[in-house]
Amino acid sequence: MADSRVASRYVKSLLGLAVEKQALEQVHADMELFAGTCKAHPEFALMLKSPIIRHEKKRAILNGLLKGKVNVLTLAFVDIITQKNREPLLQSISQEFHHAYNEYKGIEQARVTTTIPMDPQIRKEVEAIVRKLTTKSNIELVEKVDPSLVGGFVLGVGDKLVDASVKNKLRNLKVKFS
């Protein structure tokens, strides 16, 4: 919990600085890349959190990976984080930055789970449902496929959840007849 508070302070600082330096889109893309790398390569994320690997070594690895590939502001930010021995927070910071970016831009993130990938027509219908559930005009759909739903969908928008899955309906019938 304390780590998430510290991470959110770093996120606010980075967001403010990125806006001030007019590099928000580039820094956002860099943070998305970093979060994706941590997710795709768990050993990289473990290296960042490892107390065995010295901070200087982590700093050298990060500089080697990022130099010339990310915005100068992002590189300087990562360097400051590693100087302060806070590199275990980098994964959390990169993930939280996306949420802060969405908040700043007025984008509502909706999570939709279906049994099969959505086609463009279904996607438009889901976006219409999301627009009814939120006051924000920009929407970002995060799609997930889960065949165990049998049919239908589960939609999460903010703190609202719409479970229109066959799995949920069958579960409700089971409870009703038990």
XYZ file of C-alpha atoms in Angstrom:
178
model
C 0.000 0.000 0.000
C 2.781 2.436 0.875
C 4.480 1.508 -2.404
C 1.364 2.369 -4.408
C 1.187 5.784 -2.728
C 4.833 6.434 -3.555
C 4.291 5.214 -7.128
C 1.269 7.491 -7.550
C 3.326 10.496 -6.407
C 5.941 9.702 -9.033
C 3.183 9.280 -11.631
C 1.694 12.691 -10.808
C 5.125 14.294 -11.061
C 5.904 12.625 -14.384
C 2.487 13.501 -15.807
C 2.844 17.145 -14.785
C 6.335 17.379 -16.209
C 5.308 15.657 -19.453
C 2.433 18.114 -19.896
C 4.721 21.051 -19.111
C 7.368 19.880 -21.608
C 4.679 19.037 -24.211
C 5.841 15.434 -24.365
C 2.777 13.722 -22.884
C 2.025 11.469 -25.858
C 5.645 10.334 -26.167
C 6.013 9.682 -22.436
C 2.703 7.802 -22.427
C 3.902 5.611 -25.303
C 7.168 5.000 -23.415
C 5.331 3.994 -20.235
C 3.042 1.686 -22.231
C 6.115 0.104 -23.815
C 7.731 -0.352 -20.399
C 4.569 -1.879 -18.883
C 4.233 -4.201 -21.888
C 7.864 -5.264 -21.573
C 7.404 -6.071 -17.883
C 4.293 -8.107 -18.693
C 5.862 -9.949 -21.640
C 9.132 -10.628 -19.813
C 8.463 -11.442 -16.144
C 12.187 -12.035 -15.603
C 12.794 -8.360 -16.431
C 10.210 -7.283 -13.846
C 11.783 -9.650 -11.302
C 15.207 -8.154 -11.987
C 13.855 -4.697 -11.153
C 12.492 -5.948 -7.831
C 15.453 -8.131 -6.899
C 17.364 -7.002 -3.797
C 20.310 -9.178 -4.883
C 21.103 -7.175 -8.030
C 22.866 -3.917 -7.200
C 21.168 -0.648 -8.087
C 24.115 0.428 -10.243
C 23.736 -2.736 -12.331
C 19.988 -2.145 -12.735
C 20.668 1.458 -13.731
C 23.191 0.334 -16.358
C 20.745 -2.261 -17.728
C 17.894 0.262 -17.926
C 20.077 2.920 -19.554
C 21.344 0.368 -22.070
C 17.820 -0.735 -22.952
C 16.160 2.665 -23.070
C 18.786 5.109 -24.348
C 17.900 6.291 -27.842
C 14.574 4.407 -27.806
C 12.514 6.568 -25.460
C 11.931 10.268 -24.921
C 14.708 12.143 -23.101
C 12.242 12.994 -20.319
C 11.369 9.322 -19.802
C 15.037 8.365 -19.722
C 15.821 11.109 -17.187
C 12.843 10.027 -15.057
C 13.946 6.373 -15.027
C 17.471 7.496 -14.168
C 16.222 9.534 -11.194
C 14.104 6.610 -10.003
C 17.111 4.287 -10.099
C 19.334 6.860 -8.374
C 16.816 6.912 -5.528
C 16.807 3.081 -5.404
C 13.111 2.988 -6.346
C 13.412 0.806 -9.453
C 11.149 -1.879 -7.895
C 8.346 0.683 -8.386
C 8.950 1.190 -12.115
C 6.452 -1.474 -13.194
C 3.724 0.002 -10.963
C 4.578 3.510 -12.120
C 4.333 2.516 -15.789
C 0.941 0.856 -15.209
C -0.463 3.697 -13.100
C 0.735 6.272 -15.618
C -1.765 4.917 -18.147
C -4.632 5.446 -15.686
C -3.429 8.975 -14.889
C -3.116 9.690 -18.624
C -6.686 8.492 -19.220
C -7.936 10.641 -16.345
C -6.089 13.693 -17.676
C -7.413 13.147 -21.223
C -10.978 12.352 -20.075
C -10.874 8.777 -21.348
C -13.068 6.123 -19.705
C -11.569 2.661 -19.718
C -14.097 -0.148 -20.072
C -13.266 -3.829 -19.691
C -15.305 -6.244 -21.776
C -15.022 -10.023 -21.641
C -16.638 -12.145 -24.357
C -16.512 -15.779 -25.431
C -15.065 -14.934 -28.856
C -13.274 -11.851 -30.241
C -15.698 -9.030 -31.050
C -16.343 -7.983 -34.637
C -16.524 -4.231 -35.445
C -20.349 -4.130 -35.297
C -20.500 -5.719 -31.827
C -17.701 -3.412 -30.704
C -19.791 -0.362 -31.727
C -22.785 -1.721 -29.810
C -20.664 -2.259 -26.691
C -19.261 1.273 -27.025
C -22.849 2.577 -27.182
C -23.643 0.743 -23.928
C -20.510 2.198 -22.324
C -21.496 5.731 -23.409
C -24.783 5.282 -21.519
C -22.896 4.233 -18.368
C -20.394 7.109 -18.312
C -20.255 10.863 -18.679
C -16.921 10.803 -20.522
C -16.986 11.086 -24.305
C -13.763 9.185 -25.052
C -13.795 5.440 -24.480
C -11.021 2.861 -24.430
C -12.232 -0.733 -24.656
C -9.990 -3.393 -23.154
C -11.101 -6.687 -24.656
C -10.603 -10.105 -23.105
C -11.745 -13.492 -24.405
C -12.987 -16.105 -21.914
C -14.722 -19.164 -23.441
C -15.969 -20.240 -19.985
C -18.666 -17.529 -20.199
C -20.474 -19.834 -22.694
C -22.114 -16.788 -24.328
C -22.908 -13.129 -23.741
C -20.475 -10.679 -22.163
C -19.252 -9.108 -18.935
C -18.716 -5.353 -19.047
C -16.946 -3.287 -16.407
C -17.006 0.512 -16.499
C -15.540 2.279 -13.495
C -17.273 0.747 -10.483
C -20.209 -0.596 -12.530
C -20.404 -4.202 -13.723
C -22.863 -5.590 -16.271
C -22.803 -9.393 -16.324
C -24.889 -10.553 -19.290
C -23.101 -13.889 -19.642
C -24.791 -17.261 -20.053
C -22.535 -18.552 -17.270
C -24.019 -15.995 -14.850
C -27.580 -16.768 -15.941
C -26.998 -20.502 -15.424
C -25.500 -19.812 -11.993
C -28.555 -17.714 -11.065
C -30.893 -20.509 -12.209
C -28.944 -23.030 -10.147
C -29.266 -20.836 -7.050
C -32.972 -20.311 -7.740
C -33.695 -24.043 -7.988
C -31.473 -25.095 -5.076
